[in-house]
Tab-separated table of C-alpha atoms in Angstrom:
chain	number	residue	atom	x	y	z
A	1	MET	CA	152.432	61.080	12.577
A	2	PHE	CA	149.142	58.969	12.910
A	3	PHE	CA	151.584	57.410	15.579
A	4	MET	CA	152.263	60.680	17.553
A	5	LYS	CA	148.284	61.117	17.767
A	6	LYS	CA	147.574	57.397	19.181
A	7	LYS	CA	150.197	58.453	21.974
A	8	TRP	CA	148.708	61.823	22.981
A	9	THR	CA	145.132	60.846	22.888
A	10	PRO	CA	145.195	59.003	26.413
A	11	ILE	CA	146.869	62.397	28.050
A	12	ILE	CA	144.607	64.556	26.560
A	13	SER	CA	141.313	62.465	27.908
A	14	ILE	CA	142.498	62.351	31.254
A	15	LEU	CA	143.281	66.123	31.475
A	16	LEU	CA	140.371	67.047	30.119
A	17	ALA	CA	138.427	64.331	32.807
A	18	LEU	CA	140.350	66.200	35.589
A	19	THR	CA	139.218	69.979	34.191
A	20	VAL	CA	136.015	68.870	33.611
A	21	SER	CA	135.893	67.565	37.497
A	22	ALA	CA	137.268	70.717	38.970
A	23	CYS	CA	134.918	72.783	37.271
A	24	SER	CA	132.030	70.700	38.535
A	25	GLN	CA	133.462	71.386	41.779
A	26	SER	CA	133.594	74.804	41.678
A	27	VAL	CA	129.822	75.283	40.788
A	28	PRO	CA	127.788	74.190	43.839
A	29	ALA	CA	124.997	71.937	42.976
A	30	ASN	CA	121.576	73.713	42.732
A	31	ASN	CA	123.288	76.967	42.926
A	32	GLN	CA	124.436	76.330	46.601
A	33	ASN	CA	127.120	77.999	48.160
A	34	GLN	CA	129.674	76.070	50.381
A	35	ASP	CA	127.717	76.780	53.708
A	36	GLY	CA	124.474	75.162	51.997
A	37	THR	CA	122.903	78.032	51.525
A	38	SER	CA	121.690	79.349	47.891
A	39	GLU	CA	123.117	82.322	45.898
A	40	ASN	CA	119.826	83.901	45.522
A	41	VAL	CA	118.151	83.162	48.897
A	42	LYS	CA	118.590	85.878	51.702
A	43	LYS	CA	119.693	84.615	54.900
A	44	ALA	CA	117.626	84.626	57.628
A	45	ALA	CA	118.044	86.430	60.926
A	46	THR	CA	119.401	84.876	63.848
A	47	ASP	CA	118.293	87.278	66.558
A	48	ALA	CA	114.708	87.658	67.725
A	49	GLU	CA	114.263	91.426	66.830
A	50	GLY	CA	115.721	90.300	63.288
A	51	MET	CA	113.486	87.536	62.923
A	52	ILE	CA	110.339	90.036	63.515
A	53	ALA	CA	111.901	92.555	61.249
A	54	GLU	CA	111.948	90.438	58.624
A	55	GLY	CA	108.550	89.152	58.450
A	56	PRO	CA	105.847	88.569	57.058
A	57	GLY	CA	106.757	85.887	54.282
A	58	LYS	CA	104.819	85.263	51.455
A	59	PHE	CA	102.030	83.611	53.016
A	60	ALA	CA	101.635	85.001	56.360
A	61	GLY	CA	98.261	85.654	57.749
A	62	SER	CA	95.260	85.235	55.731
A	63	ARG	CA	97.152	84.915	52.443
A	64	TYR	CA	98.136	81.225	53.357
A	65	ASP	CA	96.916	78.408	51.036
A	66	VAL	CA	98.790	75.181	51.526
A	67	ASN	CA	98.105	74.321	47.866
A	68	LYS	CA	99.870	76.947	46.685
A	69	VAL	CA	102.469	76.661	49.525
A	70	ASN	CA	102.932	73.471	48.500
A	71	GLU	CA	103.436	74.214	44.853
A	72	GLU	CA	106.322	76.572	46.122
A	73	LEU	CA	107.859	73.788	48.249
A	74	ASP	CA	107.904	71.643	45.220
A	75	GLN	CA	110.240	74.181	43.378
A	76	PHE	CA	112.830	73.681	45.927
A	77	PRO	CA	116.096	71.815	45.050
A	78	ASP	CA	116.484	68.209	45.817
A	79	ASN	CA	118.822	67.149	48.883
A	80	MET	CA	118.886	70.409	50.227
A	81	LYS	CA	120.702	71.335	53.551
A	82	ALA	CA	118.841	72.434	56.780
A	83	ASP	CA	120.270	75.942	56.164
A	84	GLU	CA	118.922	76.206	52.684
A	85	ALA	CA	115.486	74.756	53.428
A	86	TYR	CA	115.317	77.147	56.547
A	87	ASN	CA	116.316	80.411	54.671
A	88	ARG	CA	113.605	79.567	51.821
A	89	LEU	CA	110.846	78.613	54.196
A	90	ILE	CA	111.205	82.001	56.303
A	91	ARG	CA	110.617	83.721	52.911
A	92	LEU	CA	107.255	81.676	52.498
A	93	LEU	CA	106.282	81.215	55.849
A	94	ALA	CA	107.301	83.642	58.404
A	95	GLU	CA	104.346	85.414	60.274
A	96	ASP	CA	103.936	89.374	60.959
A	97	TYR	CA	104.758	89.943	64.769
A	98	LYS	CA	105.336	93.410	64.208
A	99	PRO	CA	101.756	94.731	65.322
A	100	VAL	CA	102.224	92.702	68.454
A	101	LYS	CA	105.261	94.531	69.112
A	102	GLN	CA	103.798	97.921	67.946
A	103	LYS	CA	101.197	97.275	70.757
A	104	LEU	CA	103.729	96.423	73.397
A	105	ASP	CA	105.909	99.131	72.244
A	106	ASP	CA	102.808	101.908	72.806
A	107	PHE	CA	101.465	100.121	76.026
A	108	ASP	CA	100.942	102.500	78.916
A	109	PRO	CA	101.549	100.724	82.475
A	110	ASN	CA	100.252	103.733	84.170
A	111	VAL	CA	97.176	102.663	86.434
A	112	ALA	CA	96.549	106.183	87.888
A	113	PRO	CA	92.589	106.731	87.815
A	114	LYS	CA	91.160	110.113	88.221
A	115	LEU	CA	90.591	110.207	92.091
A	116	SER	CA	87.121	110.960	93.316
A	117	ASN	CA	86.196	114.012	95.030
A	118	THR	CA	88.104	114.721	98.647
A	119	PRO	CA	86.635	115.461	101.699
A	120	GLY	CA	84.469	118.530	101.810
A	121	GLY	CA	82.810	118.177	98.423
A	122	ILE	CA	85.362	119.334	96.273
A	123	ASN	CA	86.835	117.565	93.168
A	124	GLN	CA	90.396	117.832	93.131
A	125	PRO	CA	92.652	114.688	92.362
A	126	LYS	CA	95.429	115.917	94.711
A	127	LEU	CA	94.787	117.936	97.800
A	128	SER	CA	97.413	119.861	99.063
A	129	LYS	CA	95.821	122.596	101.502
A	130	LEU	CA	92.796	123.407	103.128
A	131	ASN	CA	91.422	127.119	103.514
A	132	VAL	CA	88.278	127.452	106.104
A	133	GLU	CA	86.505	130.773	106.509
A	134	ILE	CA	84.052	131.177	109.238
A	135	LEU	CA	81.380	134.192	108.353
A	136	LEU	CA	79.798	134.936	112.150
A	137	ASP	CA	76.627	137.075	112.215
A	138	SER	CA	77.130	139.966	114.679
A	139	SER	CA	73.696	141.721	114.300
A	140	GLY	CA	71.811	142.638	117.406
A	141	SER	CA	69.619	139.787	117.667
A	142	MET	CA	72.719	137.414	118.508
A	143	ASN	CA	72.461	139.230	121.962
A	144	GLY	CA	69.278	136.482	122.784
A	145	GLN	CA	69.343	134.042	124.984
A	146	VAL	CA	68.911	130.374	124.283
A	147	SER	CA	69.663	127.181	126.113
A	148	GLY	CA	72.914	127.513	127.389
A	149	GLY	CA	73.484	131.189	127.359
A	150	LYS	CA	73.652	133.878	124.697
A	151	LYS	CA	73.882	133.221	121.634
A	152	MET	CA	76.847	135.266	120.732
A	153	ASP	CA	79.082	134.122	123.597
A	154	LEU	CA	77.944	130.487	122.596
A	155	ALA	CA	78.749	130.757	119.049
A	156	LYS	CA	82.357	132.348	119.698
A	157	LYS	CA	83.222	129.460	122.271
A	158	ALA	CA	82.294	126.798	119.809
A	159	ILE	CA	84.122	128.460	116.776
A	160	GLN	CA	87.163	128.713	118.941
A	161	GLU	CA	86.991	124.854	119.631
A	162	PHE	CA	86.080	124.056	116.324
A	163	ALA	CA	89.073	125.816	114.836
A	164	SER	CA	91.549	124.514	117.388
A	165	LYS	CA	90.580	121.242	116.171
A	166	LEU	CA	91.112	121.669	112.161
A	167	PRO	CA	94.088	119.761	110.966
A	168	GLU	CA	97.668	121.127	111.210
A	169	GLY	CA	98.627	122.925	108.142
A	170	THR	CA	94.738	124.249	107.598
A	171	ASN	CA	94.261	128.038	106.749
A	172	VAL	CA	91.690	129.650	108.798
A	173	SER	CA	90.073	132.911	108.695
A	174	LEU	CA	87.357	134.626	110.646
A	175	ARG	CA	85.203	137.509	108.936
A	176	VAL	CA	82.715	139.190	111.279
A	177	TYR	CA	79.446	141.148	109.640
A	178	GLY	CA	76.814	143.637	111.122
A	179	HIS	CA	79.410	144.580	113.999
A	180	LYS	CA	78.891	147.982	113.384
A	181	GLY	CA	76.222	150.826	113.946
A	182	SER	CA	73.081	149.732	115.632
A	183	SER	CA	69.890	148.221	115.160
A	184	SER	CA	68.349	151.511	114.617
A	185	ALA	CA	67.072	152.693	111.285
A	186	LYS	CA	69.551	155.774	111.304
A	187	ASP	CA	72.602	153.239	111.519
A	188	LYS	CA	71.080	150.790	109.385
A	189	ALA	CA	73.535	152.122	106.252
A	190	VAL	CA	76.686	151.965	108.477
A	191	SER	CA	75.660	148.535	109.784
A	192	CYS	CA	74.978	146.993	106.194
A	193	ALA	CA	78.199	148.116	105.051
A	194	SER	CA	80.030	146.429	107.720
A	195	SER	CA	81.812	143.218	106.760
A	196	GLU	CA	85.287	142.762	107.943
A	197	VAL	CA	88.092	140.169	108.335
A	198	VAL	CA	89.187	140.271	111.828
A	199	TYR	CA	91.587	137.022	111.581
A	200	PRO	CA	93.055	136.865	108.078
A	201	MET	CA	93.516	133.639	106.246
A	202	GLY	CA	96.369	131.666	107.953
A	203	LYS	CA	97.381	128.995	110.116
A	204	TYR	CA	95.824	128.783	113.271
A	205	ASP	CA	97.219	130.287	116.519
A	206	GLN	CA	94.976	130.267	119.512
A	207	THR	CA	95.760	133.389	121.392
A	208	ALA	CA	95.306	135.571	118.052
A	209	PHE	CA	92.460	133.761	117.239
A	210	ASN	CA	90.868	134.432	120.783
A	211	GLN	CA	91.743	138.070	120.755
A	212	ALA	CA	89.790	138.115	117.417
A	213	LEU	CA	87.115	137.005	118.702
A	214	ASN	CA	86.945	139.625	121.490
A	215	LYS	CA	86.965	142.526	119.284
A	216	PHE	CA	83.394	143.062	118.295
A	217	GLN	CA	80.056	142.290	120.012
A	218	PRO	CA	76.713	141.737	118.584
A	219	THR	CA	75.255	145.160	117.481
A	220	GLY	CA	73.320	146.048	114.060
A	221	TYR	CA	71.600	144.780	110.973
A	222	THR	CA	72.453	141.195	109.020
A	223	PRO	CA	74.263	141.751	105.530
A	224	ILE	CA	74.954	138.140	104.666
A	225	ALA	CA	75.257	138.985	100.648
A	226	LEU	CA	77.931	141.133	101.500
A	227	ALA	CA	79.911	138.906	103.850
A	228	ILE	CA	79.727	136.091	101.196
A	229	ARG	CA	81.181	138.506	98.746
A	230	GLY	CA	84.110	139.476	100.945
A	231	ALA	CA	84.755	135.823	101.585
A	232	GLN	CA	85.262	135.330	97.774
A	233	GLN	CA	87.715	137.769	97.988
A	234	ASP	CA	89.570	136.261	100.823
A	235	LEU	CA	89.670	132.860	99.424
A	236	GLN	CA	90.777	134.258	96.022
A	237	SER	CA	93.437	135.949	97.276
A	238	ALA	CA	94.775	132.795	99.492
A	239	GLN	CA	94.087	130.402	96.439
A	240	GLU	CA	96.513	127.982	95.295
A	241	GLU	CA	96.563	125.341	93.106
A	242	ASN	CA	94.877	121.803	94.440
A	243	THR	CA	93.313	123.641	97.527
A	244	GLN	CA	89.980	122.787	99.037
A	245	ASN	CA	87.991	125.895	100.092
A	246	ILE	CA	85.303	125.797	102.852
A	247	VAL	CA	82.703	128.435	104.258
A	248	TYR	CA	80.757	128.263	107.383
A	249	ILE	CA	78.417	130.894	108.016
A	250	VAL	CA	76.898	131.170	111.665
A	251	SER	CA	73.717	133.036	111.829
A	252	ASP	CA	70.351	133.701	113.539
A	253	GLY	CA	68.745	135.418	110.597
A	254	ILE	CA	68.060	136.318	107.145
A	255	GLU	CA	69.511	138.986	104.893
A	256	THR	CA	68.294	142.280	105.984
A	257	CYS	CA	70.061	144.702	104.179
A	258	GLY	CA	68.538	143.780	100.659
A	259	GLY	CA	71.442	141.654	99.468
A	260	ASN	CA	70.911	138.569	97.375
A	261	PRO	CA	72.671	135.782	99.383
A	262	VAL	CA	71.626	133.324	97.161
A	263	GLU	CA	73.096	134.771	94.475
A	264	GLU	CA	76.113	135.441	96.007
A	265	ALA	CA	76.642	132.126	97.467
A	266	LYS	CA	76.010	130.667	93.579
A	267	LYS	CA	78.896	132.911	92.477
A	268	LEU	CA	81.404	131.608	95.445
A	269	HIS	CA	80.640	128.257	94.484
A	270	THR	CA	80.541	128.044	90.825
A	271	SER	CA	83.761	130.745	90.992
A	272	GLY	CA	87.308	129.369	90.117
A	273	ILE	CA	88.018	128.786	93.873
A	274	LYS	CA	84.826	126.374	94.200
A	275	ALA	CA	84.251	127.160	97.686
A	276	VAL	CA	81.443	125.005	99.496
A	277	VAL	CA	79.213	126.999	101.773
A	278	ASN	CA	77.554	125.542	104.841
A	279	ILE	CA	75.269	127.353	106.881
A	280	ILE	CA	74.615	126.957	111.025
A	281	GLY	CA	71.184	128.578	111.663
A	282	PHE	CA	71.250	129.563	115.117
A	283	ASP	CA	67.653	129.714	117.051
A	284	VAL	CA	66.236	130.957	113.464
A	285	ASP	CA	62.269	130.748	112.899
A	286	ASN	CA	60.886	128.604	109.957
A	287	ALA	CA	60.895	131.384	107.370
A	288	GLY	CA	64.462	132.034	107.975
A	289	GLN	CA	65.415	128.157	108.033
A	290	GLN	CA	64.003	128.215	104.604
A	291	ALA	CA	65.740	130.971	103.268
A	292	LEU	CA	69.240	130.126	104.691
A	293	LYS	CA	68.915	126.553	103.158
A	294	GLN	CA	68.635	127.846	99.531
A	295	VAL	CA	71.598	130.326	100.435
A	296	ALA	CA	73.578	126.852	101.399
A	297	GLU	CA	72.092	124.814	98.635
A	298	ALA	CA	73.276	127.525	96.116
A	299	GLY	CA	76.958	127.143	97.850
A	300	GLY	CA	77.114	123.683	97.373
A	301	GLY	CA	76.915	123.168	100.530
A	302	SER	CA	74.216	121.956	103.731
A	303	TYR	CA	72.309	123.517	106.058
A	304	THR	CA	71.657	122.884	110.028
A	305	THR	CA	69.737	124.496	112.441
A	306	VAL	CA	70.794	124.552	116.025
A	307	ASN	CA	68.673	126.006	118.962
A	308	SER	CA	71.011	125.378	122.096
A	309	GLU	CA	74.528	125.496	123.312
A	310	THR	CA	74.564	121.684	123.090
A	311	ASP	CA	73.205	121.619	119.259
A	312	LEU	CA	75.945	123.972	117.926
A	313	LYS	CA	78.406	122.110	119.669
A	314	GLU	CA	77.036	119.122	118.642
A	315	TYR	CA	76.844	120.258	114.944
A	316	LEU	CA	80.297	121.285	115.025
A	317	GLU	CA	81.764	118.474	116.548
A	318	ARG	CA	79.981	116.184	113.605
A	319	GLU	CA	81.457	118.417	111.085
A	320	HIS	CA	84.728	117.514	112.367
A	321	ASN	CA	84.124	113.721	112.770
A	322	ARG	CA	82.771	114.003	108.814
A	323	LEU	CA	86.191	115.453	107.261
A	324	GLN	CA	88.279	112.988	109.462
A	325	PHE	CA	86.037	109.830	108.190
A	326	GLU	CA	85.406	110.926	104.700
A	327	TRP	CA	89.333	110.967	104.146
A	328	TRP	CA	89.039	107.146	105.243
A	329	GLY	CA	86.448	106.456	103.109
A	330	TRP	CA	88.394	108.413	100.168
A	331	GLY	CA	91.254	106.566	100.672
A	332	ASN	CA	89.698	103.162	100.538
A	333	LEU	CA	87.280	103.920	97.633
A	334	ASN	CA	90.534	105.476	95.847
A	335	VAL	CA	92.360	102.384	96.270
A	336	THR	CA	89.745	100.232	95.291
A	337	GLU	CA	89.901	102.336	91.718
A	338	VAL	CA	93.402	101.751	91.501
A	339	ASN	CA	93.135	97.983	91.877
A	340	ASN	CA	90.409	97.866	89.171
A	341	THR	CA	92.370	100.259	86.935
A	342	ALA	CA	95.525	97.838	87.225
A	343	LEU	CA	93.243	94.816	86.541
A	344	LYS	CA	91.823	96.547	83.553
A	345	LYS	CA	95.162	97.233	82.306
A	346	ARG	CA	96.492	93.839	83.044
A	347	ASN	CA	93.503	92.228	80.752
A	348	GLU	CA	94.161	94.495	78.325
A	349	LEU	CA	97.721	93.417	78.195
A	350	ASP	CA	96.852	89.746	78.386
A	351	GLU	CA	94.768	90.040	75.238
A	352	ILE	CA	98.121	91.487	73.484
A	353	ALA	CA	100.962	88.962	74.361
A	354	TYR	CA	99.789	86.886	77.242
A	355	PRO	CA	102.350	83.770	76.802
A	356	GLY	CA	100.785	80.891	77.733
A	357	PRO	CA	98.099	78.864	75.754
A	358	VAL	CA	95.206	80.503	76.519
A	359	ILE	CA	94.294	83.681	78.639
A	360	ILE	CA	92.776	82.654	82.458
A	361	GLY	CA	89.378	82.949	82.439
A	362	THR	CA	88.598	83.557	78.603
A	363	GLY	CA	89.800	80.432	77.380
A	364	LYS	CA	91.329	82.295	74.166
A	365	PRO	CA	95.030	82.877	73.125
A	366	SER	CA	96.629	86.244	73.179
A	367	LEU	CA	97.212	88.113	69.836
A	368	PHE	CA	101.005	87.036	69.934
A	369	ILE	CA	100.100	83.293	70.930
A	370	SER	CA	97.598	83.111	67.919
A	371	ILE	CA	100.121	83.958	65.418
A	372	PHE	CA	102.979	81.897	67.209
A	373	ASP	CA	101.019	78.780	66.884
A	374	THR	CA	99.654	79.629	63.312
A	375	GLU	CA	103.505	80.061	62.269
A	376	THR	CA	104.418	76.697	64.200
A	377	LYS	CA	101.742	74.996	62.409
A	378	HIS	CA	102.683	75.870	59.114
A	379	PHE	CA	106.374	75.172	59.483
A	380	ASP	CA	105.818	71.628	60.790
A	381	ASP	CA	103.641	70.806	57.688
A	382	ALA	CA	105.909	72.307	55.446
A	383	ILE	CA	108.741	70.294	57.026
A	384	ALA	CA	106.725	67.013	56.890
A	385	TYR	CA	105.769	67.915	53.235
A	386	LEU	CA	109.915	68.639	52.137
A	387	GLU	CA	110.882	65.379	53.634
A	388	GLN	CA	108.121	63.059	51.912
A	389	LYS	CA	108.882	64.952	48.788
A	390	GLY	CA	112.594	64.233	49.092
A	391	LYS	CA	113.629	67.722	49.220
A	392	VAL	CA	115.701	67.362	52.720
A	393	ASP	CA	116.618	63.645	54.039
A	394	ILE	CA	115.714	62.492	57.583
A	395	ALA	CA	118.867	63.834	59.231
A	396	GLU	CA	118.593	67.495	57.643
A	397	SER	CA	115.152	67.230	58.356
A	398	ALA	CA	115.892	66.852	62.085
A	399	LEU	CA	118.313	69.863	61.871
A	400	LEU	CA	115.996	71.979	60.339
A	401	GLU	CA	113.374	71.367	62.568
A	402	GLN	CA	115.982	72.212	65.280
A	403	LYS	CA	116.106	75.572	63.626
A	404	ILE	CA	112.801	76.165	63.521
A	405	ASN	CA	112.345	75.416	67.416
A	406	ASP	CA	115.260	77.710	67.967
A	407	ARG	CA	113.721	80.533	66.269
A	408	SER	CA	110.151	79.954	67.930
A	409	ASP	CA	112.372	79.844	71.474
A	410	LYS	CA	113.884	82.894	70.610
A	411	ILE	CA	110.637	84.833	69.392
A	412	LYS	CA	108.498	83.632	72.511
A	413	LYS	CA	111.400	84.743	74.875
A	414	TYR	CA	111.418	88.136	73.611
A	415	PHE	CA	107.689	88.501	73.650
A	416	THR	CA	107.521	87.092	77.168
A	417	GLU	CA	110.405	89.306	78.712
A	418	LYS	CA	108.192	92.485	76.926
A	419	TYR	CA	105.066	91.077	78.786
A	420	ASP	CA	106.558	90.362	81.855
A	421	ASN	CA	108.408	93.732	82.287
A	422	LEU	CA	105.275	95.617	81.614
A	423	ASP	CA	103.139	93.515	83.608
A	424	LYS	CA	105.636	94.046	86.753
A	425	GLN	CA	105.456	97.653	85.794
A	426	ILE	CA	101.291	97.928	86.285
A	427	VAL	CA	101.787	95.593	89.661
A	428	LYS	CA	104.475	98.156	90.767
A	429	ILE	CA	102.540	101.455	89.813
A	430	ARG	CA	99.694	99.628	91.345
A	431	ASP	CA	101.050	99.064	94.630
A	432	GLU	CA	103.075	102.226	95.144
A	433	LEU	CA	100.194	104.470	94.057
A	434	GLY	CA	97.677	102.566	96.372
A	435	LYS	CA	100.237	103.197	99.274
A	436	GLN	CA	100.537	106.914	98.716
A	437	ILE	CA	96.571	107.234	98.782
A	438	GLN	CA	96.458	105.359	101.802
A	439	GLU	CA	99.369	107.043	103.243
A	440	LYS	CA	97.551	110.433	102.559
A	441	ALA	CA	94.424	109.130	103.724
A	442	ASN	CA	95.820	108.314	106.881
A	443	GLN	CA	98.042	111.365	107.260
A	444	GLU	CA	94.839	113.696	106.922
A	445	TYR	CA	92.649	111.450	108.934
A	446	ASN	CA	95.056	111.274	112.211
A	447	LYS	CA	95.621	115.214	111.377
A	448	TYR	CA	91.951	115.490	113.167
A	449	ASN	CA	93.076	113.643	116.186
A	450	GLN	CA	96.042	115.947	116.779
């Protein structure tokens, strides 16, 4: 029996050795899987969006403490593979890029500013239509003579020429007042109640407009307040969105019917249509000039005195040129405003994610680069420490460094592409809007030459 035991002992020893060997191969050293990753360490993301989503690590941002980090690194297994070390480092040192991503996702590349006042004095960002209403005084005093002829004849001629030069597409209306009754006291009530549209608001037609001018002659009193009130009704009925309304009053005297033209002009100007009231005083004395000036100021417009045919023609020509050249100035002013707004937007974008070392002109890094550089340094320091402590050998350290570099390249490419896309949108919108403004200004400017 003893012989039998001696005989089987070597065989049993060999079998036990094989069994132990097999068991030791089936359980990875340091709890590692076949691919070199730890069973309890989550595999890090391989794409940029995943990398951003999985951060921040335990020691990201203000939580970084080199001593505490090194204590954690000391707990890493010895002789790790690069994959194992990479996964562990991500959990500790990945920075938080989510705030940068959120800022870029929320960034509005629109550069449209609030455009300045359009020509004529009306604050409308987009101008689509121009309404011009002319109020002509037909009181008896318009029969008077000035240099060049009778006041009424000269006024009609100048108004006809002015209306004919308004830009194509402009709506024009002619209202006459004080054209009924007479200058005698017995007809005052009739005359003071006379205010009539002889050319309804619409496109200019030379024949119809001239016919309208010939329908009346100077006769009675001067109900300016009544005429302004009527103009407000005319413009309200023709009002559309983004419409500019200008009223021109041609008169040789002050209100003579007891109305309050200052109050009516103020109501017209401050109403929803926001019309501007300009007054041309034709051969008016000093007291009359002061009274009419107050009416124009209340209406948000200007007052001008003319004393002859030449004066009247020159004023209306200047007004024509003013409206024309204000479009030129409006275009230049607002193209500049668009460019300034675009520059401000690009500066805001630079502060978030400019991909260069520092933002040009500031010497400071963007929010993204600040986070990116911090993460890069922390990873570099950790790799050097792991190699020094024997946690990774030289070959695995090189592979680990390559994995970190690949991560950095993907993240930087991701944010650079988002930055470039937004920057291109800003430039595109800036150029398109600037072109539209300049084309609109040129279009309106050229209408006055037709």
